[in-house]
Each structure stands twice: as C-alpha cells, then as structure tokens.
Tab-separated table of C-alpha atoms in Angstrom:
chain	number	residue	atom	x	y	z
A	633	MET	CA	21.081	-36.605	-22.400
A	634	LYS	CA	19.819	-39.403	-20.254
A	635	THR	CA	22.342	-37.399	-17.218
A	636	ILE	CA	20.254	-33.967	-17.810
A	637	MET	CA	16.947	-36.139	-16.847
A	638	ILE	CA	18.481	-37.903	-14.026
A	639	ARG	CA	19.623	-34.326	-12.547
A	640	THR	CA	15.947	-32.977	-13.581
A	641	THR	CA	14.149	-35.511	-11.543
A	642	VAL	CA	16.114	-35.300	-8.736
A	643	LEU	CA	15.857	-31.833	-8.479
A	644	CYS	CA	11.775	-32.518	-9.116
A	645	VAL	CA	11.612	-34.652	-6.220
A	646	ILE	CA	14.142	-32.321	-3.916
A	647	LEU	CA	11.918	-29.352	-5.300
A	648	LEU	CA	8.241	-31.738	-3.669
A	649	TRP	CA	10.230	-32.601	-0.737
A	650	SER	CA	10.786	-29.004	0.251
A	651	LEU	CA	7.057	-27.993	-1.084
A	652	THR	CA	6.185	-30.171	1.246
A	653	GLN	CA	8.146	-29.093	4.403
A	654	LEU	CA	6.992	-25.263	3.786
A	655	PRO	CA	4.110	-24.492	7.053
A	656	ALA	CA	1.138	-24.320	6.381
A	657	SER	CA	-0.453	-20.620	5.707
A	658	GLU	CA	-3.028	-19.162	8.696
A	659	ILE	CA	-6.465	-20.094	7.889
A	660	PRO	CA	-8.275	-16.725	7.092
A	661	ALA	CA	-10.327	-14.995	9.899
A	662	LYS	CA	-14.200	-16.385	9.872
A	663	LYS	CA	-17.774	-13.529	9.219
A	664	GLN	CA	-18.147	-11.305	12.179
A	665	ASP	CA	-21.542	-13.374	13.290
A	666	HIS	CA	-22.088	-11.188	16.608
A	667	PRO	CA	-22.183	-7.756	18.185
A	668	ILE	CA	-18.356	-7.207	19.338
A	669	ALA	CA	-17.757	-4.450	22.331
A	670	LEU	CA	-13.963	-3.446	22.933
A	671	LEU	CA	-14.268	-2.070	26.389
A	672	GLY	CA	-11.925	0.296	28.905
A	673	ALA	CA	-9.370	1.216	26.201
A	674	MET	CA	-7.943	4.892	25.435
A	675	ILE	CA	-9.727	4.761	21.536
A	676	HIS	CA	-7.465	7.013	19.115
A	677	PRO	CA	-10.452	7.849	16.438
A	678	MET	CA	-7.975	10.186	13.766
A	679	THR	CA	-10.582	12.293	13.428
A	680	GLY	CA	-11.591	13.692	16.686
A	681	PRO	CA	-10.604	13.589	20.335
A	682	VAL	CA	-9.114	11.057	22.635
A	683	ILE	CA	-11.351	9.012	24.607
A	684	GLU	CA	-9.959	7.725	27.279
A	685	ARG	CA	-11.763	4.483	28.849
A	686	GLY	CA	-13.983	4.150	25.599
A	687	THR	CA	-15.780	1.936	24.754
A	688	ILE	CA	-16.355	0.676	20.904
A	689	LEU	CA	-18.588	-1.397	19.492
A	690	PHE	CA	-18.747	-3.024	16.085
A	691	ASP	CA	-21.700	-5.669	14.091
A	692	LYS	CA	-21.800	-6.939	10.859
A	693	GLY	CA	-18.211	-6.010	10.249
A	694	LYS	CA	-19.281	-1.816	10.774
A	695	ILE	CA	-18.386	0.406	13.414
A	696	VAL	CA	-21.969	0.460	15.524
A	697	ALA	CA	-20.908	3.097	18.428
A	698	VAL	CA	-17.665	4.493	19.737
A	699	GLY	CA	-17.943	6.683	22.835
A	700	ILE	CA	-18.189	5.710	27.182
A	701	ASP	CA	-21.576	5.621	28.086
A	702	ILE	CA	-23.451	2.951	24.652
A	703	ASP	CA	-25.712	1.080	25.371
A	704	LEU	CA	-25.269	-2.898	24.277
A	705	PRO	CA	-27.045	-5.599	22.386
A	706	PRO	CA	-27.828	-8.463	23.956
A	707	GLY	CA	-25.281	-11.040	22.136
A	708	THR	CA	-22.741	-8.667	22.508
A	709	GLU	CA	-19.239	-9.947	23.412
A	710	ARG	CA	-17.483	-7.907	25.294
A	711	ILE	CA	-14.168	-8.345	25.736
A	712	ASP	CA	-11.636	-5.604	28.399
A	713	VAL	CA	-9.404	-3.599	26.949
A	714	SER	CA	-8.560	-1.702	30.019
A	715	GLY	CA	-5.262	-0.075	29.920
A	716	LYS	CA	-5.055	-0.859	26.118
A	717	HIS	CA	-4.758	1.684	22.661
A	718	ILE	CA	-7.438	1.494	19.675
A	719	TYR	CA	-6.298	2.653	17.048
A	720	PRO	CA	-7.652	2.130	13.432
A	721	GLY	CA	-5.522	-0.073	10.954
A	722	MET	CA	-2.660	1.141	9.069
A	723	ILE	CA	-2.300	1.630	5.728
A	724	ASP	CA	0.626	1.201	3.525
A	725	ALA	CA	-0.196	3.285	0.442
A	726	ASN	CA	2.535	1.667	-1.660
A	727	THR	CA	3.987	-2.189	-1.304
A	728	ASN	CA	3.950	-5.373	-3.711
A	729	ILE	CA	2.982	-7.462	-1.314
A	730	GLY	CA	1.464	-10.728	-2.642
A	731	LEU	CA	2.886	-10.197	-6.163
A	732	VAL	CA	6.111	-10.911	-4.876
A	733	GLU	CA	7.627	-13.875	-2.289
A	734	ILE	CA	11.432	-13.679	-2.462
A	735	GLY	CA	12.737	-11.250	-4.955
A	736	ALA	CA	16.070	-13.579	-5.529
A	737	VAL	CA	13.816	-16.147	-7.231
A	738	ARG	CA	12.461	-14.854	-10.349
A	739	ALA	CA	9.632	-17.427	-9.839
A	740	THR	CA	7.955	-16.188	-7.144
A	741	ARG	CA	8.225	-12.365	-8.554
A	742	ASP	CA	5.153	-11.587	-10.750
A	743	ILE	CA	5.062	-7.529	-10.109
A	744	SER	CA	5.437	-6.445	-14.429
A	745	GLU	CA	4.602	-7.325	-17.784
A	746	VAL	CA	6.169	-7.456	-21.238
A	747	GLY	CA	5.609	-4.067	-22.778
A	748	SER	CA	5.703	-0.480	-21.607
A	749	ILE	CA	2.134	0.190	-22.247
A	750	ASN	CA	0.094	-2.250	-19.624
A	751	PRO	CA	-2.889	-0.344	-18.364
A	752	ASN	CA	-5.230	-3.404	-18.396
A	753	ILE	CA	-2.880	-4.678	-15.677
A	754	ARG	CA	-4.852	-5.566	-12.354
A	755	ALA	CA	-2.674	-6.065	-9.554
A	756	GLU	CA	-6.150	-7.597	-7.502
A	757	VAL	CA	-6.165	-10.543	-9.591
A	758	ALA	CA	-2.951	-11.617	-9.244
A	759	VAL	CA	-2.238	-11.636	-5.527
A	760	ASN	CA	-0.624	-14.457	-3.877
A	761	PRO	CA	-3.318	-14.942	-0.920
A	762	GLU	CA	-0.779	-17.930	0.752
A	763	SER	CA	2.092	-15.234	0.969
A	764	GLU	CA	4.117	-15.711	3.574
A	765	LEU	CA	4.077	-12.120	3.976
A	766	ILE	CA	0.493	-11.324	4.895
A	767	PRO	CA	0.550	-12.819	7.886
A	768	VAL	CA	4.049	-10.525	8.910
A	769	THR	CA	2.657	-7.519	7.871
A	770	ARG	CA	-0.656	-7.590	9.335
A	771	ALA	CA	0.727	-9.006	12.981
A	772	ASN	CA	2.645	-5.650	13.322
A	773	GLY	CA	-0.565	-3.074	12.824
A	774	ILE	CA	-1.021	-3.071	9.208
A	775	SER	CA	-4.313	-3.905	8.462
A	776	ILE	CA	-4.515	-2.637	4.161
A	777	THR	CA	-2.023	-2.319	1.946
A	778	VAL	CA	-1.905	-0.600	-1.613
A	779	THR	CA	-0.828	-3.263	-4.049
A	780	MET	CA	1.224	-1.909	-7.301
A	781	PRO	CA	2.050	-3.577	-10.218
A	782	GLU	CA	5.917	-2.127	-11.890
A	783	GLY	CA	7.490	-2.264	-14.707
A	784	GLY	CA	7.603	0.050	-18.162
A	785	ILE	CA	5.532	3.579	-18.803
A	786	ILE	CA	2.013	1.848	-17.472
A	787	SER	CA	2.645	-0.617	-14.965
A	788	GLY	CA	-1.291	-0.839	-14.857
A	789	THR	CA	-3.774	-0.447	-12.073
A	790	ALA	CA	-2.741	-0.565	-8.277
A	791	ALA	CA	-5.568	-2.218	-5.533
A	792	ALA	CA	-6.296	-1.619	-1.759
A	793	MET	CA	-5.716	-5.206	-0.764
A	794	GLU	CA	-7.262	-6.456	3.487
A	795	LEU	CA	-4.637	-8.519	4.445
A	796	ASP	CA	-6.895	-11.959	5.460
A	797	GLY	CA	-9.316	-13.437	2.580
A	798	TRP	CA	-9.019	-16.423	0.372
A	799	THR	CA	-8.499	-15.065	-2.496
A	800	GLY	CA	-7.429	-11.938	-4.280
A	801	GLU	CA	-11.427	-11.248	-4.692
A	802	ASP	CA	-11.970	-12.413	-0.853
A	803	MET	CA	-9.206	-9.675	0.021
A	804	THR	CA	-9.886	-6.149	-2.369
A	805	LEU	CA	-11.214	-3.929	-0.653
A	806	LYS	CA	-10.855	-1.339	-3.283
A	807	ALA	CA	-10.032	-1.640	-7.359
A	808	PRO	CA	-8.982	0.574	-9.357
A	809	LEU	CA	-7.075	2.508	-7.241
A	810	GLY	CA	-5.298	4.330	-9.638
A	811	LEU	CA	-3.189	3.846	-12.818
A	812	VAL	CA	-0.228	3.301	-12.177
A	813	VAL	CA	2.849	5.445	-14.450
A	814	ASN	CA	5.996	5.453	-14.150
A	815	TRP	CA	7.477	9.306	-15.096
A	816	PRO	CA	10.968	8.693	-17.165
A	817	GLN	CA	14.375	10.425	-15.339
A	818	MET	CA	14.761	13.894	-16.898
A	819	THR	CA	17.872	15.102	-16.142
A	820	ILE	CA	21.011	13.384	-17.593
A	821	ASN	CA	23.022	10.749	-15.271
A	822	ARG	CA	26.989	11.819	-15.843
A	823	ALA	CA	27.917	8.595	-13.159
A	824	ARG	CA	30.888	6.701	-14.291
A	825	TRP	CA	29.206	3.727	-14.164
A	826	GLU	CA	26.458	5.084	-16.456
A	827	ARG	CA	27.481	2.932	-20.482
A	828	ARG	CA	24.274	5.401	-22.013
A	829	THR	CA	25.739	8.184	-23.894
A	830	GLU	CA	23.887	12.284	-23.310
A	831	GLU	CA	22.766	11.599	-26.698
A	832	GLU	CA	20.839	7.938	-26.126
A	833	GLN	CA	19.786	9.501	-22.934
A	834	LYS	CA	17.688	12.124	-24.089
A	835	LYS	CA	16.150	9.723	-26.851
A	836	GLU	CA	15.076	6.794	-24.774
A	837	ARG	CA	12.980	9.691	-22.294
A	838	ASP	CA	11.988	11.326	-25.125
A	839	LYS	CA	10.677	7.547	-26.378
A	840	ALA	CA	9.066	7.388	-23.613
A	841	LEU	CA	7.488	10.592	-22.984
A	842	ASN	CA	5.566	10.229	-26.220
A	843	GLU	CA	4.537	6.813	-25.730
A	844	LEU	CA	3.085	8.329	-22.773
A	845	ARG	CA	1.397	10.855	-24.521
A	846	ASN	CA	0.132	8.648	-27.205
A	847	ALA	CA	-1.535	5.950	-25.124
A	848	PHE	CA	-3.863	8.971	-23.268
A	849	ARG	CA	-4.452	10.105	-26.729
A	850	ASP	CA	-5.355	6.906	-28.206
A	851	ALA	CA	-7.319	5.669	-24.804
A	852	ARG	CA	-8.903	9.346	-25.546
A	853	ALA	CA	-10.392	8.201	-28.700
A	854	TYR	CA	-11.295	4.893	-27.936
A	855	MET	CA	-13.916	6.694	-25.123
A	856	LYS	CA	-14.880	9.108	-27.255
A	857	ALA	CA	-15.842	5.850	-29.946
A	858	LYS	CA	-17.497	3.509	-27.718
A	859	ARG	CA	-19.922	6.443	-25.999
A	860	SER	CA	-20.450	7.083	-29.476
A	861	GLU	CA	-21.973	3.863	-30.247
A	862	THR	CA	-25.303	4.798	-28.763
A	863	GLN	CA	-25.244	7.214	-31.278
A	864	LYS	CA	-28.253	6.525	-34.710
A	865	GLY	CA	-25.233	4.929	-37.449
A	866	VAL	CA	-21.948	4.890	-35.547
A	867	PRO	CA	-20.827	1.458	-36.169
A	868	PRO	CA	-19.592	-0.107	-33.298
A	869	HIS	CA	-16.377	0.007	-31.882
A	870	ASP	CA	-14.270	-3.206	-30.693
A	871	THR	CA	-13.276	-3.448	-27.229
A	872	ASP	CA	-9.461	-3.028	-26.143
A	873	LEU	CA	-9.156	-3.884	-22.532
A	874	ARG	CA	-5.921	-1.740	-22.532
A	875	TRP	CA	-7.436	1.876	-23.294
A	876	GLU	CA	-11.231	0.218	-21.062
A	877	ALA	CA	-8.510	0.562	-18.657
A	878	MET	CA	-8.108	3.775	-18.922
A	879	VAL	CA	-11.793	5.418	-19.016
A	880	PRO	CA	-11.860	5.557	-15.246
A	881	VAL	CA	-8.629	8.171	-15.203
A	882	LEU	CA	-10.190	9.889	-17.916
A	883	ASP	CA	-12.983	10.335	-16.158
A	884	GLY	CA	-11.246	11.408	-13.134
A	885	LYS	CA	-12.598	8.814	-11.137
A	886	ILE	CA	-9.152	7.482	-9.881
A	887	PRO	CA	-5.834	9.263	-9.685
A	888	VAL	CA	-2.487	8.326	-11.859
A	889	LEU	CA	-0.315	7.178	-9.253
A	890	MET	CA	3.188	9.017	-10.412
A	891	ASN	CA	6.093	7.387	-9.835
A	892	ALA	CA	8.225	10.787	-9.331
A	893	GLN	CA	11.379	11.134	-7.011
A	894	GLU	CA	13.693	14.460	-9.122
A	895	ILE	CA	12.360	18.117	-8.548
A	896	GLN	CA	12.220	17.811	-12.914
A	897	GLN	CA	10.181	15.061	-12.842
A	898	ILE	CA	7.594	16.044	-10.391
A	899	GLN	CA	7.226	19.544	-12.266
A	900	ALA	CA	7.052	17.988	-15.306
A	901	ALA	CA	4.932	14.938	-14.378
A	902	VAL	CA	2.258	18.101	-12.554
A	903	ALA	CA	2.711	19.758	-15.690
A	904	TRP	CA	1.410	16.679	-17.984
A	905	ALA	CA	-1.613	15.753	-15.580
A	906	GLU	CA	-2.923	19.319	-15.658
A	907	GLN	CA	-2.814	19.139	-20.116
A	908	GLU	CA	-4.170	15.869	-19.410
A	909	HIS	CA	-7.339	16.867	-17.557
A	910	VAL	CA	-6.325	14.481	-15.063
A	911	LYS	CA	-6.393	13.890	-10.927
A	912	LEU	CA	-2.496	12.749	-9.873
A	913	VAL	CA	-0.936	11.230	-6.944
A	914	ILE	CA	3.068	11.431	-6.945
A	915	VAL	CA	4.964	8.592	-5.231
A	916	GLY	CA	8.135	8.410	-3.813
A	917	GLY	CA	7.975	12.541	-3.871
A	918	TYR	CA	11.954	12.555	-3.093
A	919	ASP	CA	12.413	16.193	-4.038
A	920	ALA	CA	8.759	16.885	-3.015
A	921	TRP	CA	9.216	19.588	-0.684
A	922	ARG	CA	11.547	21.328	-3.480
A	923	THR	CA	7.896	21.981	-5.663
A	924	THR	CA	5.694	22.349	-2.441
A	925	ASP	CA	4.072	25.839	-3.854
A	926	LEU	CA	3.293	23.822	-7.159
A	927	LEU	CA	1.626	20.966	-4.994
A	928	LYS	CA	-0.081	22.888	-3.350
A	929	ALA	CA	-1.798	25.202	-6.130
A	930	SER	CA	-2.464	22.470	-7.394
A	931	ASN	CA	-4.080	19.952	-4.902
A	932	ILE	CA	-1.640	17.265	-5.602
A	933	PRO	CA	-1.133	14.647	-3.132
A	934	VAL	CA	2.139	12.765	-2.319
A	935	ILE	CA	2.858	9.171	-1.041
A	936	VAL	CA	6.660	9.486	0.726
A	937	ASN	CA	8.164	6.547	0.473
A	938	PRO	CA	10.919	5.468	1.625
A	939	ILE	CA	11.740	7.209	4.745
A	940	HIS	CA	14.984	4.887	5.835
A	941	ARG	CA	17.161	6.055	2.962
A	942	THR	CA	20.511	7.113	2.378
A	943	PRO	CA	20.356	10.967	1.259
A	944	TRP	CA	20.681	10.865	-2.648
A	945	ARG	CA	23.618	13.612	-3.360
A	946	ARG	CA	26.822	14.383	-1.349
A	947	TRP	CA	25.966	18.006	-0.847
A	948	GLU	CA	22.394	17.056	0.821
A	949	ALA	CA	21.824	16.691	4.898
A	950	TYR	CA	22.011	13.247	6.576
A	951	ASP	CA	18.545	13.613	7.377
A	952	GLU	CA	16.894	15.021	4.234
A	953	PRO	CA	14.507	11.585	4.227
A	954	PHE	CA	13.573	11.956	7.745
A	955	THR	CA	12.517	15.617	7.576
A	956	LEU	CA	10.383	15.421	4.111
A	957	PRO	CA	7.166	14.547	6.243
A	958	LYS	CA	7.851	17.839	7.900
A	959	LYS	CA	8.693	19.520	5.517
A	960	LEU	CA	5.725	19.028	3.763
A	961	TYR	CA	3.544	19.446	6.456
A	962	ASP	CA	4.600	22.808	7.578
A	963	ALA	CA	3.996	24.134	3.760
A	964	GLY	CA	0.447	22.641	3.505
A	965	VAL	CA	1.280	19.931	1.146
A	966	ARG	CA	-1.474	16.437	1.622
A	967	PHE	CA	1.030	13.685	2.285
A	968	CYS	CA	0.541	10.398	3.944
A	969	ILE	CA	3.782	7.928	4.395
A	970	ALA	CA	4.237	4.288	3.117
A	971	GLY	CA	6.916	1.866	3.816
A	972	GLU	CA	9.884	0.618	1.373
A	973	GLY	CA	7.704	0.410	-2.113
A	974	GLY	CA	8.094	-3.554	-1.630
A	975	SER	CA	7.051	-7.003	0.183
A	976	SER	CA	9.249	-8.032	3.179
A	977	ASN	CA	10.213	-5.377	5.137
A	978	GLU	CA	6.166	-4.107	4.884
A	979	ARG	CA	6.033	-4.597	8.431
A	980	ASN	CA	8.303	-1.477	9.342
A	981	LEU	CA	5.722	1.006	8.445
A	982	PRO	CA	4.923	2.511	12.102
A	983	TYR	CA	9.072	2.352	12.758
A	984	HIS	CA	8.700	5.282	8.943
A	985	ALA	CA	6.206	7.503	10.238
A	986	ALA	CA	8.117	6.997	14.237
A	987	THR	CA	11.381	8.189	12.206
A	988	ALA	CA	9.606	11.344	10.824
A	989	SER	CA	7.871	12.300	14.167
A	990	ALA	CA	11.606	11.456	15.464
A	991	TYR	CA	12.259	14.697	13.048
A	992	GLY	CA	9.414	17.184	13.413
A	993	LEU	CA	6.333	15.960	12.584
A	994	PRO	CA	3.973	16.101	15.454
A	995	LYS	CA	2.710	12.643	16.619
A	996	GLU	CA	-0.340	12.804	15.958
A	997	GLU	CA	0.359	14.013	12.246
A	998	ALA	CA	2.761	10.877	12.556
A	999	LEU	CA	-0.222	8.847	13.204
A	1000	LYS	CA	-2.754	10.042	10.652
A	1001	ALA	CA	0.092	9.901	7.727
A	1002	VAL	CA	-0.629	5.301	8.380
A	1003	THR	CA	-3.862	6.101	8.903
A	1004	LEU	CA	-6.525	8.822	8.265
A	1005	TYR	CA	-4.490	10.143	5.231
A	1006	PRO	CA	-3.759	7.397	3.027
A	1007	ALA	CA	-7.525	6.466	3.227
A	1008	GLN	CA	-8.132	9.825	2.025
A	1009	ILE	CA	-5.543	10.456	-1.182
A	1010	LEU	CA	-6.741	7.282	-2.342
A	1011	GLY	CA	-10.107	7.613	-1.989
A	1012	ILE	CA	-11.381	5.240	0.713
A	1013	ALA	CA	-11.740	7.203	3.854
A	1014	ASP	CA	-15.324	6.098	3.672
A	1015	ARG	CA	-14.639	3.314	4.659
A	1016	VAL	CA	-11.166	2.613	6.822
A	1017	GLY	CA	-8.640	5.314	8.182
A	1018	SER	CA	-10.202	6.354	11.102
A	1019	LEU	CA	-13.136	5.036	13.975
A	1020	ASP	CA	-16.122	6.979	12.887
A	1021	VAL	CA	-19.245	5.148	12.956
A	1022	GLY	CA	-20.252	3.479	9.519
A	1023	LYS	CA	-17.527	2.597	8.520
A	1024	ASP	CA	-15.348	-0.489	8.541
A	1025	ALA	CA	-14.403	-2.232	11.868
A	1026	THR	CA	-10.516	-2.241	10.627
A	1027	LEU	CA	-8.829	-1.157	14.129
A	1028	ILE	CA	-5.790	-2.975	16.211
A	1029	VAL	CA	-5.528	-2.750	19.415
A	1030	THR	CA	-2.029	-2.537	21.556
A	1031	ASN	CA	-0.369	-1.981	24.425
A	1032	GLY	CA	1.435	1.269	23.786
A	1033	ASP	CA	1.923	3.571	20.700
A	1034	PRO	CA	2.430	1.870	17.864
A	1035	LEU	CA	5.515	4.365	16.559
A	1036	GLU	CA	7.398	2.400	19.344
A	1037	ILE	CA	9.068	-0.572	18.185
A	1038	ARG	CA	8.591	-2.282	21.998
A	1039	THR	CA	4.372	-2.198	21.438
A	1040	ASN	CA	3.320	-4.741	20.526
A	1041	VAL	CA	-0.229	-5.594	18.369
A	1042	GLU	CA	-2.520	-7.950	21.090
A	1043	MET	CA	-5.465	-8.191	18.646
A	1044	GLU	CA	-6.054	-6.918	15.222
A	1045	PHE	CA	-10.128	-6.963	13.955
A	1046	ILE	CA	-10.707	-6.593	10.094
A	1047	GLN	CA	-13.874	-6.009	8.746
A	1048	GLY	CA	-14.862	-6.512	12.772
A	1049	LYS	CA	-13.001	-10.688	11.832
A	1050	ASN	CA	-11.044	-11.092	14.421
A	1051	ILE	CA	-7.726	-11.253	12.685
A	1052	PRO	CA	-4.770	-14.426	14.228
A	1053	LEU	CA	-1.783	-13.352	14.762
A	1054	THR	CA	0.310	-15.600	13.853
A	1055	SER	CA	2.762	-15.869	11.384
A	1056	ARG	CA	6.517	-17.189	10.534
A	1057	HIS	CA	8.026	-15.416	12.748
A	1058	THR	CA	5.978	-16.148	15.768
A	1059	ARG	CA	6.397	-20.144	14.665
A	1060	LEU	CA	9.693	-19.354	14.338
A	1061	TYR	CA	9.786	-17.606	18.163
A	1062	GLU	CA	8.365	-20.631	20.039
A	1063	LYS	CA	10.445	-23.554	18.445
A	1064	TYR	CA	13.518	-22.042	19.624
A	1065	LYS	CA	11.755	-20.828	22.434
A	1066	GLU	CA	11.050	-24.506	23.273
A	1067	LYS	CA	14.560	-25.493	21.922
A	1068	TYR	CA	16.301	-23.459	24.967
A	1069	LYS	CA	13.829	-24.487	26.977
A	1070	ARG	CA	15.025	-28.184	26.911
A	1071	LEU	CA	18.798	-27.095	26.629
A	1072	LYS	CA	18.306	-25.386	30.403
A	1073	GLY	CA	16.486	-28.388	31.127
A	1074	GLU	CA	12.710	-26.950	31.500
C-alpha cells in the first residue's frame, strides 16, 4: 500500500510539473471599437463577381460597405492590402474541435455520453476554449466550426462555434444548430473479423431503429402535453430535458444531422425523415452520388466528409471519394465540404476542397463549398459565409488562393476582431528557426 501511495504521489508531481510547462494559449482578440477599412485587395464576396482593387469597410463587427469608391467615416483605420485577396472565413461543417484534444488520451475526450438516446447533450457547453487546436485551425483560414457530439443513436445537438472567445458561450454563433443522429448500418457485415452472426447484426439494427422511432414518438407526445398545459383543466406536465431538446426539430426550426454513408442508410434515412416530417441533412454521404435523384427530389443537402480517404470497396475507382462533390454538383444536389470530422487535422479543410476541384468541381464551387454553402445548409447564412453588407465581418486576407497549399493567411477577422495567427505550430517554428540560426553562428 505504501509503494502504491509513493508511486501515486510521484505521478501527481510529474503531472503538475508537465502542466506548468504547457505554453499559454492565445489571448482572445478585443472587440472592434472603431471602423476598419481594408484597401486595394481582390475581394471574393461569394455571392457576386470578384471586385478588383476593392475596399471593404466594417464597424462594430458588421460589414458596412463593399466596393471600389467608398466614403470612409472619420476615425477609420486604413489597412493597405494591395495585391492580397479577401475571402469569407471558412466554415468546417463537421468537427469535434474543443471536445477532443488528444484522441489517444481518454481524459481529453469529452465527445460522447453514456446511453444511446441523448438529445439533451449540448456541444457548446462542453467546448474547451483553451484547446491548442483552435489557434492552429483558425490560422489556416477556418473561422467557424460546427462541433458535433458523437456516440449512441441520438448524440445530442451540434453548435456553430467561432474560433475565438474566452468561453464556449463567447464562441457560440448558433446553438442548437441541429440534432445529431447516427443511422445504424443496414447491410450485413460478412468480413472475417466480424464476430457477430447475421442474426445478431439484424437484431442490433432493428433495436436501434426502434429506439429512434420511440424517441421521436415520445418527444412528440411530450411536446403535445406541454403545449396543452395552457388549456383549462389540463394538469402541468413535468419537464423532460431530453424531449425538450427535440422540440425545435419537431417544429422544423433545426434539422436532423444524420450520419449516413452507405446507399441503404441514406435511402432509409430519407424515408424516415419524410415519415417523421423533419428536416434532414446527410452527414458523410459516401454513397450520396448513387441517390442523387432521391436527394434532389426531397431537397436534402449533404455535408461531404472527408474527401481525403481511400475507396471503401475493392471494385471502386481510386478517385471515388475525390469525385463525389463533382457528381453531386452535376446532379444539382446541394452540398458542402467538411474536413475529417475530427479535431487535430481540421486545418486541412481548404485542401479537401482543393482535391475536389482538382477532380472536376469548378474552383468557384469549391470555394463556396467551404464558405457560402455550409452557411446556407446550416442556417447561419444571415451572419456568415459571404461578404455582404450587414453580415458579420468574419473574413480572411490571403496572399493567394486559399485552396493552394503554399498560400498563407496574413490577416483574419472574426466579427471585426483582429485575430492573432500565432499557434503552437508557429511557436515551434520560431523556436527551431532560432536553434539553427545559433548553430550557424548568426
């Protein structure tokens, strides 16, 4: 027992020491307190033609004017960005940034809860604003992420988060954004490593579908009971946070964000959504190109992610995942492009879009797929996604095409706040650059 206590004490001391060695996270930017004008750049509004040698003026976090000859109010800070490009801040429509720091360390994963039906779980209250992954991600031009919980059948509600703020509440752009649901696998897995029998797989699938149907049935009954409380003689109904969280979905105010990849999952999910009379967004959608007629007829958009993956099936072409956005575009299905759906590599979002562009998706559509289209699909286009007057001044200034890996983001504004572009990556870069300067005797 004494040995165990000594070991525990030593481990605690080591842990506390290691925490003191962690670099301080970036300090959130100050709110905009004066007008700012970016002058002389090539402006890409996403909702109209490119403006050459244009000016964008914003004040109090909102875009005031976009054009060439703009009258600037007194006290405007003028920033010359001649030769640069201005784009809306990019939006990653499927991440768990702030919920997971290191995937291999259980203590840093706050992504799922016990049980299979958890609609009351809210992503925004669990987001860690001190995550080292936040400054790394935003330094590459991603200003907003959609953070989604995982696990079970109903995982909880997603939130649109701005990548700057003191708390999760500060960072929240919109919540709840949608109800995250995981459609069960419909096909039977006959791989040699699968230990469950066909009958066991069918039972698990049917059990999951029954739980999902029962959850929506109970939520609808709860909503009806709560709304009947105002009627004379009707007793009050106890509040149930699980079903309360599903009321916006049943009212059609927010969609169901349905994780579905295979054709059978997508077809079954669409049929279920029509039966339940709820809005649906397919997340993942590997086989979405095989169901374009159904998706287009039902006006169901797809969050495509990830682009960078290998084909699932031996008979598929090597570029099957890369050409998915092009196929959806040709079929007239609404879509946007997300990153890997994780936390540590979401800075690579523009390169997923770049790959889609290299495999047939028009360049302008690829840019919209990580700016305007996710905003439209997720109901935040009134605030972000394009550089229109009245929208949030959430934008990036680059020295070239943001889909090109050699392009650098030189400035970033989120609601008019000038965001620092330093991160753990830049600190390490500066550290080891100094090391080799010293080795050379500079």
